[in-house]
C-alpha cells in the first residue's frame, strides 16, 4: 500500500476526497503502527494490515494514504517503554483507539486481552492481542447538507433548559416508531419536539453522547452504564444511539440537531473531560494509556504507577499538558463548528481547573476558553464541584461561565420540607443568588437553577420518599446520596392515602412554580413535568430499563401536571419581570424617605419585612412584590422594558395563613395567575387591594396587577 508522509495537523483521520491523513500524538513512543481493520473471509474474523507511520513532528506521528475511503476501520499500536513505576504503559499488543476518532465502532468485551497485566498475578505482563475485543476507530465523510440551519442563540435570560437522556426520554413513547426509539432520530422526532415546544423549552441538555465504554464490572452483574459518564471518544457520537454504524451515527446526530434548530430549540451537551473510561492502574488499555500514559493522566507524585483521582472514577486528565488541552479544545470546537451544538455542561468542572492540586479558577483551561473565538460564544455551564479537596466551587467560576447552583437546589428543598431558619436564604436563591455571583461581576443568569437532575431523586420521588431505595443497583444501598433533603408527605413510597397523594402533588407544583419563577436560568429534569418516578432509586446510573425511562402512559393527574408546568413556563416567557438580567436593587432611599424599589418583601400582615422577621427561624411565609415598572433594562432596540407587577406568596407552613394584600395605593386589584393549592387553576375573580386572603398550607400563590 502506498504511504505518503502526510501532515501533523489536523489531528485524527481526515478524509479530503482523495485519501486520508492520519495524525496521532505520543511523546514516549519509539514506533507507531497504523492498523487498518477489515472483514476477513468466512471464519477468518477481522483482518489487520499494519503500516509503520514514517513521520513524526513535535511528537505527532503522521502519514497519508491515497485512495483510502470513508468507512475504513483503523487503530494504532504503540511501541515504547512499559515501565509503570515511571508512568509509562506502552503495549503494542493492545489495539488503540484514535483520540480524535470522529466515529467509533463496537464496544469492549470483558476479555483479559484488554488488560496489560495478568489477572492472577498483576506483576506479570499480559501480551495477548486485544483485536476482536476492543473498539475500532472509523474514517468518516464529514459532508452533511445543513441547508439553512442556524443556531437559535437564545439569551440565558430567555432560556428554559430541559435535561434529558437520549434513551430515557424516548424508549416508551407510543408516537415514536419502535425501530428508532432510544436514538438521535427519536430525539429529533416531531412528537418529542412538539412536547418540548409546548412545555416552553428553549434548550435540551443531553446527558453524555460522546462515545463511552460499558464498564465490565457492571456487565458482570447484568447491569449497564446507562448515564454514560465514562467517555473514551471526545469527538465521536455514541454509536448505540444510532441505527446505522460505520460513521452513520455522525449523520444521524447532525439530523437531530438540524430538526431541533428548526423548532428553535438549542442543543447543549453534557461533556466529560475530567477523566476517561480507562480507570486506574487496573483498568483496560483502550486508548490514552497505551499512547502516552504520563502525558494524558495525572499521576501521583513520587508514585507514578498510580493515578491522582479527583473524580472518583480512577483517573483524572492532566490539564496542564498542552496536548490534553489541545484535545479538549479541538473537541469542543468540532462539536460547535461541525456538529452545530449550542453549548456545553461540564461534568465535575472543578477538576478541569486543577493544574496542580488546588482548584484554580485562572487555570490554563479557562484562559484558553476565554480567548477562543468559537467556544467563548456558546453556552458554558459548569458543574462546579468534584470529589477532591476544595472541590466545592459554587460561585467561584470565571465571569464567562454559568453554574449549576447546588445551593439553590438544597435551599429550595429545605424550605418546602419545612426546615427552620431557611427563609432568608430562600429569598436570596429565588432572586438570583447575588451573594454567589455579583462579586465577580456576573448577573442572575450565572445561576442555573434546579431542584432535581439526573443524579438524585426525581421530583416525584423527592416528595414520596425519605430514604433512597437503590437495591436494584446491587451495591447493598451504599451508592447514591444519603442526605436527599426529601420529605415523603407522610408515607414512604406508593400509597392509597388520598390526602398524602394530594399533598405530594401540591408539593410537586410548589417546586415547579418556585423553579420557573425564580430569577436565573431554570433547568427541568426530563419527566418531572409529568411526575416521573424511579421508585425511590436516586442513582439509576446502571439501570437502562423502565426504572429509569420516562413512562409516557399518562394518568389524568400527570396530564394536569404537564398543563400546570406549561402554564408557569408561559407566564415566565410572557413576563420579563421573571427574567431579569440584573440583580434587584431593593428599595430606594430619598433623604431618609424610603420608596418602593424594584422588589419588596412582605410579612403576612402586609407590612414590610423587618430584620427580625428574617432572623425568625420559625418563619415560613413571605410575600414578594416584583415591580414591573422598575426593570433597569432595555430591549434590542433600546426601548425601556416594563411589565405588570406581581405578588408571589410562598407559604411552606403546615397551616394556612391570612395574608393582607398591599393597599390600593400600591394596586387597586390583583388577578390570580397560579395557585398551587388549587391544582394550579387560576381564580377568576380579582382580589381588591388591602383585603385579607387565605393562603393554603404549603402553597404558592401568584397574583398579577395589570398595568394600563
PDB file of C-alpha atoms in Angstrom, residues 323-567:
ATOM      1  CA  UNK A 323      -1.689  18.144  24.161  1.00  0.00           C
ATOM      2  CA  UNK A 324      -4.525  17.366  26.587  1.00  0.00           C
ATOM      3  CA  UNK A 325      -5.709  20.964  26.421  1.00  0.00           C
ATOM      4  CA  UNK A 326      -5.469  20.836  22.642  1.00  0.00           C
ATOM      5  CA  UNK A 327      -7.564  17.663  22.503  1.00  0.00           C
ATOM      6  CA  UNK A 328     -10.284  19.188  24.670  1.00  0.00           C
ATOM      7  CA  UNK A 329     -10.370  22.456  22.761  1.00  0.00           C
ATOM      8  CA  UNK A 330     -10.342  20.685  19.394  1.00  0.00           C
ATOM      9  CA  UNK A 331     -13.187  18.520  20.612  1.00  0.00           C
ATOM     10  CA  UNK A 332     -15.286  21.480  21.803  1.00  0.00           C
ATOM     11  CA  UNK A 333     -14.643  23.407  18.617  1.00  0.00           C
ATOM     12  CA  UNK A 334     -15.562  20.383  16.486  1.00  0.00           C
ATOM     13  CA  UNK A 335     -18.920  19.947  18.201  1.00  0.00           C
ATOM     14  CA  UNK A 336     -19.750  23.611  17.615  1.00  0.00           C
ATOM     15  CA  UNK A 337     -18.451  24.094  14.081  1.00  0.00           C
ATOM     16  CA  UNK A 338     -19.137  20.665  12.561  1.00  0.00           C
ATOM     17  CA  UNK A 339     -21.965  19.279  14.698  1.00  0.00           C
ATOM     18  CA  UNK A 340     -23.672  22.658  15.305  1.00  0.00           C
ATOM     19  CA  UNK A 341     -24.291  22.241  19.039  1.00  0.00           C
ATOM     20  CA  UNK A 342     -25.059  25.364  21.066  1.00  0.00           C
ATOM     21  CA  UNK A 343     -23.289  24.829  24.353  1.00  0.00           C
ATOM     22  CA  UNK A 344     -21.828  22.501  26.942  1.00  0.00           C
ATOM     23  CA  UNK A 345     -22.381  21.476  30.532  1.00  0.00           C
ATOM     24  CA  UNK A 346     -19.050  20.373  32.005  1.00  0.00           C
ATOM     25  CA  UNK A 347     -19.218  17.393  34.352  1.00  0.00           C
ATOM     26  CA  UNK A 348     -17.153  17.823  37.547  1.00  0.00           C
ATOM     27  CA  UNK A 349     -15.775  21.062  36.159  1.00  0.00           C
ATOM     28  CA  UNK A 350     -13.666  21.772  39.237  1.00  0.00           C
ATOM     29  CA  UNK A 351     -11.318  19.022  38.041  1.00  0.00           C
ATOM     30  CA  UNK A 352     -10.729  20.951  34.822  1.00  0.00           C
ATOM     31  CA  UNK A 353      -9.440  23.840  36.929  1.00  0.00           C
ATOM     32  CA  UNK A 354      -6.835  21.741  38.726  1.00  0.00           C
ATOM     33  CA  UNK A 355      -3.487  22.483  37.129  1.00  0.00           C
ATOM     34  CA  UNK A 356      -1.680  21.190  40.156  1.00  0.00           C
ATOM     35  CA  UNK A 357      -3.575  20.301  43.345  1.00  0.00           C
ATOM     36  CA  UNK A 358      -5.905  23.129  44.276  1.00  0.00           C
ATOM     37  CA  UNK A 359      -8.788  24.378  42.184  1.00  0.00           C
ATOM     38  CA  UNK A 360      -7.597  27.457  40.312  1.00  0.00           C
ATOM     39  CA  UNK A 361     -10.253  29.450  38.508  1.00  0.00           C
ATOM     40  CA  UNK A 362      -7.478  31.113  36.453  1.00  0.00           C
ATOM     41  CA  UNK A 363      -6.066  27.812  35.229  1.00  0.00           C
ATOM     42  CA  UNK A 364      -4.926  27.391  31.640  1.00  0.00           C
ATOM     43  CA  UNK A 365      -8.183  25.718  30.629  1.00  0.00           C
ATOM     44  CA  UNK A 366     -10.293  28.762  31.495  1.00  0.00           C
ATOM     45  CA  UNK A 367      -7.775  31.150  29.948  1.00  0.00           C
ATOM     46  CA  UNK A 368      -7.951  29.233  26.679  1.00  0.00           C
ATOM     47  CA  UNK A 369     -11.754  29.125  26.720  1.00  0.00           C
ATOM     48  CA  UNK A 370     -11.903  32.868  27.383  1.00  0.00           C
ATOM     49  CA  UNK A 371      -9.866  33.785  24.310  1.00  0.00           C
ATOM     50  CA  UNK A 372     -11.253  31.175  21.917  1.00  0.00           C
ATOM     51  CA  UNK A 373     -13.400  32.945  19.275  1.00  0.00           C
ATOM     52  CA  UNK A 374     -15.691  29.917  18.845  1.00  0.00           C
ATOM     53  CA  UNK A 375     -16.100  28.337  22.280  1.00  0.00           C
ATOM     54  CA  UNK A 376     -16.395  31.636  24.155  1.00  0.00           C
ATOM     55  CA  UNK A 377     -19.562  32.418  22.181  1.00  0.00           C
ATOM     56  CA  UNK A 378     -21.631  29.366  23.160  1.00  0.00           C
ATOM     57  CA  UNK A 379     -23.316  28.456  26.431  1.00  0.00           C
ATOM     58  CA  UNK A 380     -20.837  27.242  29.048  1.00  0.00           C
ATOM     59  CA  UNK A 381     -22.290  25.585  32.150  1.00  0.00           C
ATOM     60  CA  UNK A 382     -20.148  24.214  34.971  1.00  0.00           C
ATOM     61  CA  UNK A 383     -20.955  21.511  37.447  1.00  0.00           C
ATOM     62  CA  UNK A 384     -18.878  23.454  39.989  1.00  0.00           C
ATOM     63  CA  UNK A 385     -17.583  20.630  42.146  1.00  0.00           C
ATOM     64  CA  UNK A 386     -15.575  17.414  42.163  1.00  0.00           C
ATOM     65  CA  UNK A 387     -14.608  14.920  44.884  1.00  0.00           C
ATOM     66  CA  UNK A 388     -11.129  16.318  45.546  1.00  0.00           C
ATOM     67  CA  UNK A 389     -10.025  18.628  48.351  1.00  0.00           C
ATOM     68  CA  UNK A 390     -11.605  22.062  47.995  1.00  0.00           C
ATOM     69  CA  UNK A 391     -13.715  20.787  45.145  1.00  0.00           C
ATOM     70  CA  UNK A 392     -16.984  22.560  46.021  1.00  0.00           C
ATOM     71  CA  UNK A 393     -16.666  25.762  43.983  1.00  0.00           C
ATOM     72  CA  UNK A 394     -20.213  27.104  43.605  1.00  0.00           C
ATOM     73  CA  UNK A 395     -19.900  30.815  42.824  1.00  0.00           C
ATOM     74  CA  UNK A 396     -16.186  30.749  42.041  1.00  0.00           C
ATOM     75  CA  UNK A 397     -16.078  30.226  38.284  1.00  0.00           C
ATOM     76  CA  UNK A 398     -14.956  32.981  35.883  1.00  0.00           C
ATOM     77  CA  UNK A 399     -17.410  35.591  34.533  1.00  0.00           C
ATOM     78  CA  UNK A 400     -17.947  33.853  31.193  1.00  0.00           C
ATOM     79  CA  UNK A 401     -19.432  30.809  32.913  1.00  0.00           C
ATOM     80  CA  UNK A 402     -22.781  29.836  34.354  1.00  0.00           C
ATOM     81  CA  UNK A 403     -23.051  27.212  37.093  1.00  0.00           C
ATOM     82  CA  UNK A 404     -25.349  24.513  38.332  1.00  0.00           C
ATOM     83  CA  UNK A 405     -26.404  26.206  41.558  1.00  0.00           C
ATOM     84  CA  UNK A 406     -26.252  23.410  44.115  1.00  0.00           C
ATOM     85  CA  UNK A 407     -27.106  25.856  46.893  1.00  0.00           C
ATOM     86  CA  UNK A 408     -30.340  26.743  45.104  1.00  0.00           C
ATOM     87  CA  UNK A 409     -31.295  23.063  44.979  1.00  0.00           C
ATOM     88  CA  UNK A 410     -30.541  22.465  48.660  1.00  0.00           C
ATOM     89  CA  UNK A 411     -32.227  25.621  49.930  1.00  0.00           C
ATOM     90  CA  UNK A 412     -35.429  25.209  47.929  1.00  0.00           C
ATOM     91  CA  UNK A 413     -35.727  21.592  49.052  1.00  0.00           C
ATOM     92  CA  UNK A 414     -35.190  22.551  52.692  1.00  0.00           C
ATOM     93  CA  UNK A 415     -37.685  25.415  52.540  1.00  0.00           C
ATOM     94  CA  UNK A 416     -40.508  23.307  51.152  1.00  0.00           C
ATOM     95  CA  UNK A 417     -39.964  20.437  53.567  1.00  0.00           C
ATOM     96  CA  UNK A 418     -40.326  22.911  56.421  1.00  0.00           C
ATOM     97  CA  UNK A 419     -36.778  23.174  57.738  1.00  0.00           C
ATOM     98  CA  UNK A 420     -36.325  26.060  60.211  1.00  0.00           C
ATOM     99  CA  UNK A 421     -34.225  29.172  59.503  1.00  0.00           C
ATOM    100  CA  UNK A 422     -34.368  28.833  55.716  1.00  0.00           C
ATOM    101  CA  UNK A 423     -36.461  31.871  54.785  1.00  0.00           C
ATOM    102  CA  UNK A 424     -33.601  34.323  54.328  1.00  0.00           C
ATOM    103  CA  UNK A 425     -31.503  32.089  52.133  1.00  0.00           C
ATOM    104  CA  UNK A 426     -34.607  31.023  50.196  1.00  0.00           C
ATOM    105  CA  UNK A 427     -35.207  34.679  49.360  1.00  0.00           C
ATOM    106  CA  UNK A 428     -31.623  35.018  48.152  1.00  0.00           C
ATOM    107  CA  UNK A 429     -31.808  31.919  45.966  1.00  0.00           C
ATOM    108  CA  UNK A 430     -35.070  32.777  44.190  1.00  0.00           C
ATOM    109  CA  UNK A 431     -33.787  36.276  43.373  1.00  0.00           C
ATOM    110  CA  UNK A 432     -30.686  35.081  41.549  1.00  0.00           C
ATOM    111  CA  UNK A 433     -28.147  34.334  44.307  1.00  0.00           C
ATOM    112  CA  UNK A 434     -26.389  37.714  44.228  1.00  0.00           C
ATOM    113  CA  UNK A 435     -24.295  36.616  47.227  1.00  0.00           C
ATOM    114  CA  UNK A 436     -22.670  33.987  44.995  1.00  0.00           C
ATOM    115  CA  UNK A 437     -22.270  35.770  41.679  1.00  0.00           C
ATOM    116  CA  UNK A 438     -22.396  39.559  41.978  1.00  0.00           C
ATOM    117  CA  UNK A 439     -18.909  39.870  43.478  1.00  0.00           C
ATOM    118  CA  UNK A 440     -17.330  38.595  40.241  1.00  0.00           C
ATOM    119  CA  UNK A 441     -19.366  40.890  38.010  1.00  0.00           C
ATOM    120  CA  UNK A 442     -21.794  38.199  36.997  1.00  0.00           C
ATOM    121  CA  UNK A 443     -25.558  38.521  36.801  1.00  0.00           C
ATOM    122  CA  UNK A 444     -28.579  36.366  37.781  1.00  0.00           C
ATOM    123  CA  UNK A 445     -28.162  34.336  34.595  1.00  0.00           C
ATOM    124  CA  UNK A 446     -24.960  32.875  36.088  1.00  0.00           C
ATOM    125  CA  UNK A 447     -27.230  30.698  38.230  1.00  0.00           C
ATOM    126  CA  UNK A 448     -28.585  27.557  36.578  1.00  0.00           C
ATOM    127  CA  UNK A 449     -31.419  26.854  38.998  1.00  0.00           C
ATOM    128  CA  UNK A 450     -32.547  23.291  39.512  1.00  0.00           C
ATOM    129  CA  UNK A 451     -34.378  21.265  42.134  1.00  0.00           C
ATOM    130  CA  UNK A 452     -33.684  17.855  40.596  1.00  0.00           C
ATOM    131  CA  UNK A 453     -31.322  16.484  37.972  1.00  0.00           C
ATOM    132  CA  UNK A 454     -30.319  13.073  36.635  1.00  0.00           C
ATOM    133  CA  UNK A 455     -28.264  12.463  39.785  1.00  0.00           C
ATOM    134  CA  UNK A 456     -30.666  12.009  42.703  1.00  0.00           C
ATOM    135  CA  UNK A 457     -34.392  11.706  43.223  1.00  0.00           C
ATOM    136  CA  UNK A 458     -36.859  12.725  40.554  1.00  0.00           C
ATOM    137  CA  UNK A 459     -39.220  15.480  41.670  1.00  0.00           C
ATOM    138  CA  UNK A 460     -41.981  12.915  42.208  1.00  0.00           C
ATOM    139  CA  UNK A 461     -39.692  10.817  44.380  1.00  0.00           C
ATOM    140  CA  UNK A 462     -38.486  13.904  46.242  1.00  0.00           C
ATOM    141  CA  UNK A 463     -41.986  14.237  47.703  1.00  0.00           C
ATOM    142  CA  UNK A 464     -42.576  10.477  48.065  1.00  0.00           C
ATOM    143  CA  UNK A 465     -39.505   9.064  49.829  1.00  0.00           C
ATOM    144  CA  UNK A 466     -37.491   9.908  52.926  1.00  0.00           C
ATOM    145  CA  UNK A 467     -34.836   7.309  52.116  1.00  0.00           C
ATOM    146  CA  UNK A 468     -33.166   6.073  48.942  1.00  0.00           C
ATOM    147  CA  UNK A 469     -34.181   2.635  47.664  1.00  0.00           C
ATOM    148  CA  UNK A 470     -31.307   1.514  45.455  1.00  0.00           C
ATOM    149  CA  UNK A 471     -31.470  -2.266  45.828  1.00  0.00           C
ATOM    150  CA  UNK A 472     -31.678  -2.734  42.052  1.00  0.00           C
ATOM    151  CA  UNK A 473     -28.115  -1.421  41.748  1.00  0.00           C
ATOM    152  CA  UNK A 474     -26.776  -4.470  43.639  1.00  0.00           C
ATOM    153  CA  UNK A 475     -24.494  -2.384  45.847  1.00  0.00           C
ATOM    154  CA  UNK A 476     -26.214  -3.045  49.159  1.00  0.00           C
ATOM    155  CA  UNK A 477     -27.562   0.508  49.357  1.00  0.00           C
ATOM    156  CA  UNK A 478     -24.061   2.005  49.591  1.00  0.00           C
ATOM    157  CA  UNK A 479     -24.395   4.009  46.377  1.00  0.00           C
ATOM    158  CA  UNK A 480     -26.229   7.288  45.905  1.00  0.00           C
ATOM    159  CA  UNK A 481     -26.630  10.330  48.136  1.00  0.00           C
ATOM    160  CA  UNK A 482     -27.992   9.548  51.600  1.00  0.00           C
ATOM    161  CA  UNK A 483     -28.884  13.138  52.555  1.00  0.00           C
ATOM    162  CA  UNK A 484     -31.531  13.995  49.985  1.00  0.00           C
ATOM    163  CA  UNK A 485     -33.445  16.781  51.758  1.00  0.00           C
ATOM    164  CA  UNK A 486     -36.629  14.988  50.761  1.00  0.00           C
ATOM    165  CA  UNK A 487     -39.964  14.513  52.543  1.00  0.00           C
ATOM    166  CA  UNK A 488     -42.433  11.736  51.777  1.00  0.00           C
ATOM    167  CA  UNK A 489     -45.505  13.716  52.915  1.00  0.00           C
ATOM    168  CA  UNK A 490     -46.466  11.082  55.475  1.00  0.00           C
ATOM    169  CA  UNK A 491     -45.913   7.693  53.804  1.00  0.00           C
ATOM    170  CA  UNK A 492     -42.870   6.038  52.279  1.00  0.00           C
ATOM    171  CA  UNK A 493     -43.380   5.264  48.607  1.00  0.00           C
ATOM    172  CA  UNK A 494     -46.648   4.411  46.844  1.00  0.00           C
ATOM    173  CA  UNK A 495     -49.793   4.769  48.951  1.00  0.00           C
ATOM    174  CA  UNK A 496     -53.562   4.703  48.587  1.00  0.00           C
ATOM    175  CA  UNK A 497     -53.936   7.549  51.082  1.00  0.00           C
ATOM    176  CA  UNK A 498     -55.698  10.257  49.072  1.00  0.00           C
ATOM    177  CA  UNK A 499     -54.590  13.071  51.377  1.00  0.00           C
ATOM    178  CA  UNK A 500     -50.934  12.063  51.090  1.00  0.00           C
ATOM    179  CA  UNK A 501     -51.148  11.842  47.302  1.00  0.00           C
ATOM    180  CA  UNK A 502     -52.850  15.232  47.113  1.00  0.00           C
ATOM    181  CA  UNK A 503     -50.158  16.810  49.282  1.00  0.00           C
ATOM    182  CA  UNK A 504     -47.439  15.254  47.144  1.00  0.00           C
ATOM    183  CA  UNK A 505     -48.916  16.770  44.006  1.00  0.00           C
ATOM    184  CA  UNK A 506     -49.197  20.138  45.697  1.00  0.00           C
ATOM    185  CA  UNK A 507     -45.567  19.980  46.818  1.00  0.00           C
ATOM    186  CA  UNK A 508     -44.606  18.958  43.290  1.00  0.00           C
ATOM    187  CA  UNK A 509     -46.367  22.051  41.937  1.00  0.00           C
ATOM    188  CA  UNK A 510     -44.645  24.166  44.607  1.00  0.00           C
ATOM    189  CA  UNK A 511     -41.250  23.026  43.384  1.00  0.00           C
ATOM    190  CA  UNK A 512     -42.101  23.642  39.736  1.00  0.00           C
ATOM    191  CA  UNK A 513     -43.594  27.084  40.397  1.00  0.00           C
ATOM    192  CA  UNK A 514     -40.625  28.117  42.541  1.00  0.00           C
ATOM    193  CA  UNK A 515     -38.135  26.898  39.959  1.00  0.00           C
ATOM    194  CA  UNK A 516     -39.770  28.506  36.949  1.00  0.00           C
ATOM    195  CA  UNK A 517     -40.461  31.874  38.600  1.00  0.00           C
ATOM    196  CA  UNK A 518     -37.021  32.325  40.175  1.00  0.00           C
ATOM    197  CA  UNK A 519     -34.508  34.752  38.710  1.00  0.00           C
ATOM    198  CA  UNK A 520     -31.751  32.904  36.891  1.00  0.00           C
ATOM    199  CA  UNK A 521     -31.989  30.068  34.364  1.00  0.00           C
ATOM    200  CA  UNK A 522     -34.370  27.190  35.195  1.00  0.00           C
ATOM    201  CA  UNK A 523     -33.488  23.594  34.377  1.00  0.00           C
ATOM    202  CA  UNK A 524     -36.132  20.859  34.391  1.00  0.00           C
ATOM    203  CA  UNK A 525     -35.112  17.201  34.607  1.00  0.00           C
ATOM    204  CA  UNK A 526     -36.842  15.113  31.963  1.00  0.00           C
ATOM    205  CA  UNK A 527     -40.129  13.669  33.104  1.00  0.00           C
ATOM    206  CA  UNK A 528     -40.554  15.947  36.134  1.00  0.00           C
ATOM    207  CA  UNK A 529     -43.272  17.770  34.227  1.00  0.00           C
ATOM    208  CA  UNK A 530     -45.300  14.516  34.191  1.00  0.00           C
ATOM    209  CA  UNK A 531     -44.371  13.098  37.592  1.00  0.00           C
ATOM    210  CA  UNK A 532     -41.774  10.514  36.540  1.00  0.00           C
ATOM    211  CA  UNK A 533     -40.720   8.112  39.295  1.00  0.00           C
ATOM    212  CA  UNK A 534     -37.691   5.888  39.786  1.00  0.00           C
ATOM    213  CA  UNK A 535     -39.377   4.066  42.680  1.00  0.00           C
ATOM    214  CA  UNK A 536     -37.088   5.770  45.180  1.00  0.00           C
ATOM    215  CA  UNK A 537     -33.834   4.908  43.400  1.00  0.00           C
ATOM    216  CA  UNK A 538     -31.699   8.057  43.470  1.00  0.00           C
ATOM    217  CA  UNK A 539     -28.812   6.681  41.406  1.00  0.00           C
ATOM    218  CA  UNK A 540     -30.058   4.948  38.256  1.00  0.00           C
ATOM    219  CA  UNK A 541     -26.678   5.212  36.552  1.00  0.00           C
ATOM    220  CA  UNK A 542     -26.755   1.476  35.774  1.00  0.00           C
ATOM    221  CA  UNK A 543     -30.458   0.996  35.024  1.00  0.00           C
ATOM    222  CA  UNK A 544     -31.120   1.066  31.284  1.00  0.00           C
ATOM    223  CA  UNK A 545     -34.686  -0.105  31.736  1.00  0.00           C
ATOM    224  CA  UNK A 546     -38.173   1.034  32.697  1.00  0.00           C
ATOM    225  CA  UNK A 547     -36.959   2.102  36.150  1.00  0.00           C
ATOM    226  CA  UNK A 548     -35.019   4.979  34.560  1.00  0.00           C
ATOM    227  CA  UNK A 549     -37.000   5.636  31.373  1.00  0.00           C
ATOM    228  CA  UNK A 550     -39.807   8.167  31.082  1.00  0.00           C
ATOM    229  CA  UNK A 551     -43.153   6.361  31.088  1.00  0.00           C
ATOM    230  CA  UNK A 552     -45.409   8.082  28.561  1.00  0.00           C
ATOM    231  CA  UNK A 553     -48.614   6.280  29.607  1.00  0.00           C
ATOM    232  CA  UNK A 554     -50.060   9.246  31.474  1.00  0.00           C
ATOM    233  CA  UNK A 555     -52.802   9.264  34.087  1.00  0.00           C
ATOM    234  CA  UNK A 556     -55.128  12.259  34.406  1.00  0.00           C
ATOM    235  CA  UNK A 557     -53.084  13.781  37.252  1.00  0.00           C
ATOM    236  CA  UNK A 558     -49.971  13.625  35.070  1.00  0.00           C
ATOM    237  CA  UNK A 559     -51.688  15.443  32.218  1.00  0.00           C
ATOM    238  CA  UNK A 560     -52.835  18.074  34.710  1.00  0.00           C
ATOM    239  CA  UNK A 561     -49.277  18.421  35.996  1.00  0.00           C
ATOM    240  CA  UNK A 562     -47.995  18.851  32.447  1.00  0.00           C
ATOM    241  CA  UNK A 563     -50.608  21.540  31.793  1.00  0.00           C
ATOM    242  CA  UNK A 564     -49.614  23.285  35.033  1.00  0.00           C
ATOM    243  CA  UNK A 565     -45.926  23.270  34.087  1.00  0.00           C
ATOM    244  CA  UNK A 566     -46.707  24.688  30.657  1.00  0.00           C
ATOM    245  CA  UNK A 567     -48.818  27.409  32.277  1.00  0.00           C
TER     246      UNK A 567
END
